[in-house]
Amino acid sequence: MTLPSQAAIVVIGGGIIGCSTAYHLARDHKADVVLLEQGKLTSGSTWHAAGLVGQLRSSASITRVLKYSVDLYKGLEAETGLATGWKMTGCLRLATNADRWTEYKRLATTAKSFGMDMQLLSPAEVKSMWPLLETGDLVGASWLPTDGQASPSDITQSLAKGARMHGAKLFEDVRVTGFEMKDGRIAMVKTSKGDIACDKVVNCAGQWARQVGAMAGINVPLQPVKHQYIITEKIDGLATDAPTIRDPDRRTYFKEEVGGLVMGGYEPNPQAWTTGDVPDDWEFRLFDDDYDHFEQHMRQAMARVPALETVGVKQMINGPESFTPDGNFILGVAPECANMFVGAGFNAFGIASGGGAGWVLAQWVVDGEAPLDLWVVDIRRFSNLHRDRQWVCDRTLEAYGKHYTIGFPHEEYASGRPRIVSPLYDRLKQQRAVFGSKLGWERPNWFAPEGVEPQDVYSMGRQNWFAAVGDEHRHVRERVGIFDQSSFAKYELSGPDALKALDWICANDVSKPVGRLTYTQLLNTRGGIEADLTVARLAEEKFYIVTGTGFRTHDLSWIGDHIGEGLDATLVDVTEDFGTLSLMGPRARDVLSAVTEADVSNSSFPFGHVREIAIAGHTVRALRVTYVGELGWELHVPIAATGEVFDALMAAGGKHGIRPVGYRALESLRLEKGYRAWGSDITPNDTPQEAGLGWAVKLRKNTDFVGRRALEKTSGAALKKRFAGFTVVDPEIVLLGRETILRNGEPVGYLTSGGYGYTVSRNIGYGYVRNADGVSDDFLASGDYELVVAMERTPAQIHIEPMYDPTAARVKM
Ligand SMILES: Cc1cc2nc3c(=O)[nH]c(=O)nc-3n(C[C@H](O)[C@H](O)[C@H](O)COP(=O)(O)OP(=O)(O)OC[C@H]3O[C@@H](n4cnc5c(N)ncnc54)[C@H](O)[C@@H]3O)c2cc1C
């Protein structure tokens, strides 16, 4: 077969991800696809994978992607004639201490929320399923019967064959050597065997994806890390259908293979490979065996499976795999180039993810937007920070080392910090701030009172900051607090067509007079919520857009990509130009009026307005908004003046009891007021109507906007899910999200976020209540609700209205 000179879509890489993507592009979309592999198919990381296939993740969408993989692997042989080695052995996860057990109880609840049946077993039950295990130290184990194992090379060959059967053209021994760019897009893929003109490129080049991306100016932040496992000789008494084992307290995993065991682990001291380019000639290659480094796993594994003490080791595999700074893989359209898509960085679960990742990536390539909420793996979750290879390496090694540690709620990463600090960093540190980090920014989470160590102490129950955050919360409700939100992402859109561009992009009506703010969602073509932000009209032709810290790259590229062709509107990221101080609480006006001569009375400066005012000699953009449900202003200050303006506010606020307040209090305040958080409460899977945000959509106006058609199609029909709040009285309960919602004893959904409301003195959760026949007001109000929290049922009260309403000056319970 000769290499074509043209193709609609070129997929780079013949590992499991590239083959799965090509298969789905050909099968589902009848696309004109060419796949290029520099060596032989599977010769990168895929051929030496251990082949464990687990499905449960903390995101419902990613769990769905992994479940899809299993369904595909089950049936693929029937279609292609090539076996995948799929065996549904189930997976046991072992627990040896109380915190791990709590983690599993929460995990089992998450599994139920996502429609999977995870059970909790006693040590005796574990022993009867896997007699060779030493179970004396176990508290118990979780059991997911639908997990299993497969043969990585066989699946990949089967997918490759399927792709060919559906018309894709796959080429081995063809290396991509560069791209010809035109107007910021890839026009031509250059290869060792000739050039291919194309519309779209999918970069599935595994650990080479970073350097392949770099050839088009794209950043794919991944780090190759050495990962080892052994394969033993036959072990007497080991069943061929023995469940896979994960023993995280001993940092190891096991899988049966031809009568012996595959055993590997995630060590706390992982070994990075190069931070430079990965060599091209790495076909079917491994590193030398490193028994010194592996010994830590060997010791732990022998204590768990004593038969390992006497059985011989047939082979050691020491291969590179790409890991990422947050342990999630990387999918989607590159923000730097509208026609390069990426599927890479699979963190040693590429075999488990392969089938599903190929399915959603193919759909994404064809539609130009993700088919479901894939935010946790979206390449747009990164920023320029992730171009720093050493930073990426350090953070990635930390994430690798934590793969099997207990996941405590609210845990922060420690490496590569502090990286980006606001001008207030030292001042806040002096005030005993305990910082978290978001997209590289240090942000105060809470302030430790004298006598309390300014440091998080993680636990499964209430953590050491609980009381301090309660004080901060009450302070904002009763007096006034100041939040450093300088990390907010900020953009300016200006030009004669700026309004026209935003009219199309925003679901809400932004065509308000100068000086007005609009809270709006940006929708995808399914009507799902892609972003949630504030637009301030500064001038006829100038808008200031403010969104969450973590969404900086995503929202910027979404807006940029949706500015209509030919429009004269310029989008600029001005995040670092402005510090943001949010002054919130009933005394906020007293404080603000003391530092400015501007009239900040309600009549001159009502809610939903923006004004430029002078504070301490600096011009400040004051936005009258709130995320905490109190009177307040977001003050956007020229970055160099942030410290001075902060000092002026603190001095003037002294007599009103002003104090700095952190992000954990902010979360508690917003939960009480019912403000939705993008990425959890509202996602591309949810429409504004379902989320109770229909009031912020301009359907009555005669303007077209992205998502309008989808919303019109369903308007008038009963909603099949609706967002609601829940409270739980039991103070011992800790809500984190993903707890199951029961209505009259039947599961109807799960929590999307959870926490504690200090004013209402209740645990608070939010989530969607689902019903195939529609969720009416009456349906919501008439049920008896419970939440399943760590496998225990607890009564819950439903709330359709915010639980806290400052204008009514009372708590609605
Ligand atoms: C020791 C070990 C154990 C593992 N165990 C498991 C497990 O139990 N379960 C699990 O789910 N996952 C496991 N994994 C992870 C799994 O192997 C990977 O996630 C998966 O194989 C990644 O597939 P990929 O297609 O992204 O990358 P690869 O398989 O590396 O494919 C990328 C391909 O791109 C090609 N390429 C690169 N550059 C170019 C270019 N310029 N032109 C053309 N082609 C190019 C490469 O040659 C390569 O074949 C393990 C990994 C290791 C290292």
mmCIF file with all atom_site columns, C-alpha atoms in Angstrom, residues 245-381:
data_model
loop_
_atom_site.group_PDB
_atom_site.id
_atom_site.type_symbol
_atom_site.label_atom_id
_atom_site.label_alt_id
_atom_site.label_comp_id
_atom_site.label_asym_id
_atom_site.label_entity_id
_atom_site.label_seq_id
_atom_site.pdbx_PDB_ins_code
_atom_site.Cartn_x
_atom_site.Cartn_y
_atom_site.Cartn_z
_atom_site.occupancy
_atom_site.B_iso_or_equiv
_atom_site.pdbx_formal_charge
_atom_site.auth_seq_id
_atom_site.auth_comp_id
_atom_site.auth_asym_id
_atom_site.auth_atom_id
_atom_site.pdbx_PDB_model_num
ATOM 1   C CA . ILE A 1 245 ? -5.459  -7.782  43.319 1.00 0.00 ? 245 ILE A CA 1
ATOM 2   C CA . ARG A 1 246 ? -4.631  -4.246  44.286 1.00 0.00 ? 246 ARG A CA 1
ATOM 3   C CA . ASP A 1 247 ? -2.921  -3.971  47.651 1.00 0.00 ? 247 ASP A CA 1
ATOM 4   C CA . PRO A 1 248 ? -2.392  -0.229  47.950 1.00 0.00 ? 248 PRO A CA 1
ATOM 5   C CA . ASP A 1 249 ? -1.237  -0.270  51.581 1.00 0.00 ? 249 ASP A CA 1
ATOM 6   C CA . ARG A 1 250 ? 1.657   -2.374  50.320 1.00 0.00 ? 250 ARG A CA 1
ATOM 7   C CA . ARG A 1 251 ? 1.801   -0.381  47.052 1.00 0.00 ? 251 ARG A CA 1
ATOM 8   C CA . THR A 1 252 ? 1.535   -3.483  44.866 1.00 0.00 ? 252 THR A CA 1
ATOM 9   C CA . TYR A 1 253 ? -0.748  -5.170  42.334 1.00 0.00 ? 253 TYR A CA 1
ATOM 10  C CA . PHE A 1 254 ? -1.102  -8.758  41.099 1.00 0.00 ? 254 PHE A CA 1
ATOM 11  C CA . LYS A 1 255 ? -2.551  -10.482 38.076 1.00 0.00 ? 255 LYS A CA 1
ATOM 12  C CA . GLU A 1 256 ? -2.615  -14.145 37.114 1.00 0.00 ? 256 GLU A CA 1
ATOM 13  C CA . GLU A 1 257 ? -0.732  -14.939 33.899 1.00 0.00 ? 257 GLU A CA 1
ATOM 14  C CA . VAL A 1 258 ? -0.317  -18.463 32.485 1.00 0.00 ? 258 VAL A CA 1
ATOM 15  C CA . GLY A 1 259 ? -0.395  -19.982 35.943 1.00 0.00 ? 259 GLY A CA 1
ATOM 16  C CA . GLY A 1 260 ? 2.105   -17.517 37.431 1.00 0.00 ? 260 GLY A CA 1
ATOM 17  C CA . LEU A 1 261 ? 1.765   -13.990 38.753 1.00 0.00 ? 261 LEU A CA 1
ATOM 18  C CA . VAL A 1 262 ? 2.394   -10.585 37.318 1.00 0.00 ? 262 VAL A CA 1
ATOM 19  C CA . MET A 1 263 ? 3.373   -8.336  40.226 1.00 0.00 ? 263 MET A CA 1
ATOM 20  C CA . GLY A 1 264 ? 4.251   -4.656  40.118 1.00 0.00 ? 264 GLY A CA 1
ATOM 21  C CA . GLY A 1 265 ? 3.827   -1.539  42.181 1.00 0.00 ? 265 GLY A CA 1
ATOM 22  C CA . TYR A 1 266 ? 3.839   2.221   42.596 1.00 0.00 ? 266 TYR A CA 1
ATOM 23  C CA . GLU A 1 267 ? 6.811   3.208   44.701 1.00 0.00 ? 267 GLU A CA 1
ATOM 24  C CA . PRO A 1 268 ? 7.111   6.499   46.621 1.00 0.00 ? 268 PRO A CA 1
ATOM 25  C CA . ASN A 1 269 ? 10.476  7.165   44.939 1.00 0.00 ? 269 ASN A CA 1
ATOM 26  C CA . PRO A 1 270 ? 9.711   6.722   41.228 1.00 0.00 ? 270 PRO A CA 1
ATOM 27  C CA . GLN A 1 271 ? 12.382  7.084   38.575 1.00 0.00 ? 271 GLN A CA 1
ATOM 28  C CA . ALA A 1 272 ? 11.773  9.612   35.849 1.00 0.00 ? 272 ALA A CA 1
ATOM 29  C CA . TRP A 1 273 ? 13.183  8.905   32.428 1.00 0.00 ? 273 TRP A CA 1
ATOM 30  C CA . THR A 1 274 ? 14.382  11.854  30.376 1.00 0.00 ? 274 THR A CA 1
ATOM 31  C CA . THR A 1 275 ? 12.940  15.355  30.602 1.00 0.00 ? 275 THR A CA 1
ATOM 32  C CA . GLY A 1 276 ? 14.386  15.808  27.109 1.00 0.00 ? 276 GLY A CA 1
ATOM 33  C CA . ASP A 1 277 ? 13.237  14.099  23.931 1.00 0.00 ? 277 ASP A CA 1
ATOM 34  C CA . VAL A 1 278 ? 12.485  10.382  23.939 1.00 0.00 ? 278 VAL A CA 1
ATOM 35  C CA . PRO A 1 279 ? 14.701  8.604   21.387 1.00 0.00 ? 279 PRO A CA 1
ATOM 36  C CA . ASP A 1 280 ? 12.994  7.693   18.112 1.00 0.00 ? 280 ASP A CA 1
ATOM 37  C CA . ASP A 1 281 ? 14.538  4.232   18.045 1.00 0.00 ? 281 ASP A CA 1
ATOM 38  C CA . TRP A 1 282 ? 12.839  2.785   21.080 1.00 0.00 ? 282 TRP A CA 1
ATOM 39  C CA . GLU A 1 283 ? 10.905  0.074   19.310 1.00 0.00 ? 283 GLU A CA 1
ATOM 40  C CA . PHE A 1 284 ? 10.075  -2.897  21.585 1.00 0.00 ? 284 PHE A CA 1
ATOM 41  C CA . ARG A 1 285 ? 12.766  -1.730  23.981 1.00 0.00 ? 285 ARG A CA 1
ATOM 42  C CA . LEU A 1 286 ? 13.015  -1.911  27.763 1.00 0.00 ? 286 LEU A CA 1
ATOM 43  C CA . PHE A 1 287 ? 15.392  -0.635  30.428 1.00 0.00 ? 287 PHE A CA 1
ATOM 44  C CA . ASP A 1 288 ? 17.722  -2.990  32.252 1.00 0.00 ? 288 ASP A CA 1
ATOM 45  C CA . ASP A 1 289 ? 16.180  -4.890  35.158 1.00 0.00 ? 289 ASP A CA 1
ATOM 46  C CA . ASP A 1 290 ? 16.544  -2.889  38.353 1.00 0.00 ? 290 ASP A CA 1
ATOM 47  C CA . TYR A 1 291 ? 16.119  -5.347  41.202 1.00 0.00 ? 291 TYR A CA 1
ATOM 48  C CA . ASP A 1 292 ? 17.589  -2.907  43.712 1.00 0.00 ? 292 ASP A CA 1
ATOM 49  C CA . HIS A 1 293 ? 14.785  -0.465  43.050 1.00 0.00 ? 293 HIS A CA 1
ATOM 50  C CA . PHE A 1 294 ? 12.177  -3.215  42.785 1.00 0.00 ? 294 PHE A CA 1
ATOM 51  C CA . GLU A 1 295 ? 13.131  -4.871  46.046 1.00 0.00 ? 295 GLU A CA 1
ATOM 52  C CA . GLN A 1 296 ? 10.733  -2.655  48.011 1.00 0.00 ? 296 GLN A CA 1
ATOM 53  C CA . HIS A 1 297 ? 7.819   -4.188  46.057 1.00 0.00 ? 297 HIS A CA 1
ATOM 54  C CA . MET A 1 298 ? 9.238   -7.690  46.306 1.00 0.00 ? 298 MET A CA 1
ATOM 55  C CA . ARG A 1 299 ? 9.376   -7.534  50.090 1.00 0.00 ? 299 ARG A CA 1
ATOM 56  C CA . GLN A 1 300 ? 5.801   -6.303  50.370 1.00 0.00 ? 300 GLN A CA 1
ATOM 57  C CA . ALA A 1 301 ? 4.504   -8.784  47.829 1.00 0.00 ? 301 ALA A CA 1
ATOM 58  C CA . MET A 1 302 ? 6.106   -11.783 49.557 1.00 0.00 ? 302 MET A CA 1
ATOM 59  C CA . ALA A 1 303 ? 4.442   -10.804 52.807 1.00 0.00 ? 303 ALA A CA 1
ATOM 60  C CA . ARG A 1 304 ? 1.098   -10.801 50.979 1.00 0.00 ? 304 ARG A CA 1
ATOM 61  C CA . VAL A 1 305 ? 1.651   -13.893 48.805 1.00 0.00 ? 305 VAL A CA 1
ATOM 62  C CA . PRO A 1 306 ? 4.160   -16.104 50.641 1.00 0.00 ? 306 PRO A CA 1
ATOM 63  C CA . ALA A 1 307 ? 4.350   -18.459 47.624 1.00 0.00 ? 307 ALA A CA 1
ATOM 64  C CA . LEU A 1 308 ? 6.490   -15.761 45.965 1.00 0.00 ? 308 LEU A CA 1
ATOM 65  C CA . GLU A 1 309 ? 9.328   -16.621 48.334 1.00 0.00 ? 309 GLU A CA 1
ATOM 66  C CA . THR A 1 310 ? 9.975   -19.883 46.524 1.00 0.00 ? 310 THR A CA 1
ATOM 67  C CA . VAL A 1 311 ? 8.767   -19.355 42.968 1.00 0.00 ? 311 VAL A CA 1
ATOM 68  C CA . GLY A 1 312 ? 11.182  -18.335 40.230 1.00 0.00 ? 312 GLY A CA 1
ATOM 69  C CA . VAL A 1 313 ? 10.936  -15.059 38.329 1.00 0.00 ? 313 VAL A CA 1
ATOM 70  C CA . LYS A 1 314 ? 10.529  -15.726 34.619 1.00 0.00 ? 314 LYS A CA 1
ATOM 71  C CA . GLN A 1 315 ? 10.951  -12.152 33.453 1.00 0.00 ? 315 GLN A CA 1
ATOM 72  C CA . MET A 1 316 ? 11.207  -8.606  34.660 1.00 0.00 ? 316 MET A CA 1
ATOM 73  C CA . ILE A 1 317 ? 9.715   -5.824  32.600 1.00 0.00 ? 317 ILE A CA 1
ATOM 74  C CA . ASN A 1 318 ? 11.089  -2.315  33.117 1.00 0.00 ? 318 ASN A CA 1
ATOM 75  C CA . GLY A 1 319 ? 9.412   -0.059  30.608 1.00 0.00 ? 319 GLY A CA 1
ATOM 76  C CA . PRO A 1 320 ? 8.659   3.622   30.183 1.00 0.00 ? 320 PRO A CA 1
ATOM 77  C CA . GLU A 1 321 ? 5.126   4.964   30.403 1.00 0.00 ? 321 GLU A CA 1
ATOM 78  C CA . SER A 1 322 ? 3.924   8.549   30.242 1.00 0.00 ? 322 SER A CA 1
ATOM 79  C CA . PHE A 1 323 ? 2.519   10.014  33.412 1.00 0.00 ? 323 PHE A CA 1
ATOM 80  C CA . THR A 1 324 ? 0.979   13.444  33.965 1.00 0.00 ? 324 THR A CA 1
ATOM 81  C CA . PRO A 1 325 ? 1.084   16.039  36.759 1.00 0.00 ? 325 PRO A CA 1
ATOM 82  C CA . ASP A 1 326 ? -2.392  15.140  38.060 1.00 0.00 ? 326 ASP A CA 1
ATOM 83  C CA . GLY A 1 327 ? -2.602  11.436  37.240 1.00 0.00 ? 327 GLY A CA 1
ATOM 84  C CA . ASN A 1 328 ? -5.290  11.937  34.585 1.00 0.00 ? 328 ASN A CA 1
ATOM 85  C CA . PHE A 1 329 ? -4.763  11.356  30.905 1.00 0.00 ? 329 PHE A CA 1
ATOM 86  C CA . ILE A 1 330 ? -4.771  14.062  28.235 1.00 0.00 ? 330 ILE A CA 1
ATOM 87  C CA . LEU A 1 331 ? -7.495  14.294  25.638 1.00 0.00 ? 331 LEU A CA 1
ATOM 88  C CA . GLY A 1 332 ? -8.972  16.803  23.268 1.00 0.00 ? 332 GLY A CA 1
ATOM 89  C CA . VAL A 1 333 ? -8.260  19.674  20.985 1.00 0.00 ? 333 VAL A CA 1
ATOM 90  C CA . ALA A 1 334 ? -4.993  21.515  21.599 1.00 0.00 ? 334 ALA A CA 1
ATOM 91  C CA . PRO A 1 335 ? -5.604  25.129  22.656 1.00 0.00 ? 335 PRO A CA 1
ATOM 92  C CA . GLU A 1 336 ? -2.673  26.272  20.524 1.00 0.00 ? 336 GLU A CA 1
ATOM 93  C CA . CYS A 1 337 ? -3.872  24.698  17.266 1.00 0.00 ? 337 CYS A CA 1
ATOM 94  C CA . ALA A 1 338 ? -7.495  24.119  16.314 1.00 0.00 ? 338 ALA A CA 1
ATOM 95  C CA . ASN A 1 339 ? -6.879  21.026  14.197 1.00 0.00 ? 339 ASN A CA 1
ATOM 96  C CA . MET A 1 340 ? -4.554  19.000  16.392 1.00 0.00 ? 340 MET A CA 1
ATOM 97  C CA . PHE A 1 341 ? -6.227  16.604  18.826 1.00 0.00 ? 341 PHE A CA 1
ATOM 98  C CA . VAL A 1 342 ? -4.351  14.730  21.514 1.00 0.00 ? 342 VAL A CA 1
ATOM 99  C CA . GLY A 1 343 ? -4.820  11.349  23.210 1.00 0.00 ? 343 GLY A CA 1
ATOM 100 C CA . ALA A 1 344 ? -1.805  10.668  25.418 1.00 0.00 ? 344 ALA A CA 1
ATOM 101 C CA . GLY A 1 345 ? -0.371  10.480  28.947 1.00 0.00 ? 345 GLY A CA 1
ATOM 102 C CA . PHE A 1 346 ? -2.236  7.420   30.153 1.00 0.00 ? 346 PHE A CA 1
ATOM 103 C CA . ASN A 1 347 ? -0.597  6.968   33.582 1.00 0.00 ? 347 ASN A CA 1
ATOM 104 C CA . ALA A 1 348 ? -0.432  3.168   33.351 1.00 0.00 ? 348 ALA A CA 1
ATOM 105 C CA . PHE A 1 349 ? -4.123  2.770   32.665 1.00 0.00 ? 349 PHE A CA 1
ATOM 106 C CA . GLY A 1 350 ? -4.026  3.105   28.901 1.00 0.00 ? 350 GLY A CA 1
ATOM 107 C CA . ILE A 1 351 ? -5.168  -0.465  28.370 1.00 0.00 ? 351 ILE A CA 1
ATOM 108 C CA . ALA A 1 352 ? -8.137  0.053   30.664 1.00 0.00 ? 352 ALA A CA 1
ATOM 109 C CA . SER A 1 353 ? -8.930  3.379   28.986 1.00 0.00 ? 353 SER A CA 1
ATOM 110 C CA . GLY A 1 354 ? -8.011  2.556   25.391 1.00 0.00 ? 354 GLY A CA 1
ATOM 111 C CA . GLY A 1 355 ? -11.379 1.426   24.062 1.00 0.00 ? 355 GLY A CA 1
ATOM 112 C CA . GLY A 1 356 ? -13.366 4.270   25.592 1.00 0.00 ? 356 GLY A CA 1
ATOM 113 C CA . ALA A 1 357 ? -10.740 6.947   25.029 1.00 0.00 ? 357 ALA A CA 1
ATOM 114 C CA . GLY A 1 358 ? -10.707 6.094   21.319 1.00 0.00 ? 358 GLY A CA 1
ATOM 115 C CA . TRP A 1 359 ? -14.493 6.286   21.205 1.00 0.00 ? 359 TRP A CA 1
ATOM 116 C CA . VAL A 1 360 ? -14.794 9.757   22.771 1.00 0.00 ? 360 VAL A CA 1
ATOM 117 C CA . LEU A 1 361 ? -11.712 11.134  21.045 1.00 0.00 ? 361 LEU A CA 1
ATOM 118 C CA . ALA A 1 362 ? -13.014 10.081  17.626 1.00 0.00 ? 362 ALA A CA 1
ATOM 119 C CA . GLN A 1 363 ? -16.313 11.811  18.347 1.00 0.00 ? 363 GLN A CA 1
ATOM 120 C CA . TRP A 1 364 ? -14.469 14.914  19.554 1.00 0.00 ? 364 TRP A CA 1
ATOM 121 C CA . VAL A 1 365 ? -12.361 15.014  16.371 1.00 0.00 ? 365 VAL A CA 1
ATOM 122 C CA . VAL A 1 366 ? -15.439 14.771  14.153 1.00 0.00 ? 366 VAL A CA 1
ATOM 123 C CA . ASP A 1 367 ? -17.718 17.185  16.065 1.00 0.00 ? 367 ASP A CA 1
ATOM 124 C CA . GLY A 1 368 ? -15.092 19.627  17.300 1.00 0.00 ? 368 GLY A CA 1
ATOM 125 C CA . GLU A 1 369 ? -16.514 19.363  20.817 1.00 0.00 ? 369 GLU A CA 1
ATOM 126 C CA . ALA A 1 370 ? -16.328 16.699  23.497 1.00 0.00 ? 370 ALA A CA 1
ATOM 127 C CA . PRO A 1 371 ? -19.311 14.335  23.443 1.00 0.00 ? 371 PRO A CA 1
ATOM 128 C CA . LEU A 1 372 ? -19.593 14.344  27.246 1.00 0.00 ? 372 LEU A CA 1
ATOM 129 C CA . ASP A 1 373 ? -18.061 16.003  30.271 1.00 0.00 ? 373 ASP A CA 1
ATOM 130 C CA . LEU A 1 374 ? -14.389 15.143  29.877 1.00 0.00 ? 374 LEU A CA 1
ATOM 131 C CA . TRP A 1 375 ? -13.068 18.118  31.839 1.00 0.00 ? 375 TRP A CA 1
ATOM 132 C CA . VAL A 1 376 ? -10.814 16.091  34.159 1.00 0.00 ? 376 VAL A CA 1
ATOM 133 C CA . VAL A 1 377 ? -8.863  14.794  31.157 1.00 0.00 ? 377 VAL A CA 1
ATOM 134 C CA . ASP A 1 378 ? -9.220  17.847  28.893 1.00 0.00 ? 378 ASP A CA 1
ATOM 135 C CA . ILE A 1 379 ? -5.872  19.172  27.626 1.00 0.00 ? 379 ILE A CA 1
ATOM 136 C CA . ARG A 1 380 ? -7.197  22.681  28.302 1.00 0.00 ? 380 ARG A CA 1
ATOM 137 C CA . ARG A 1 381 ? -6.886  22.097  32.075 1.00 0.00 ? 381 ARG A CA 1
#
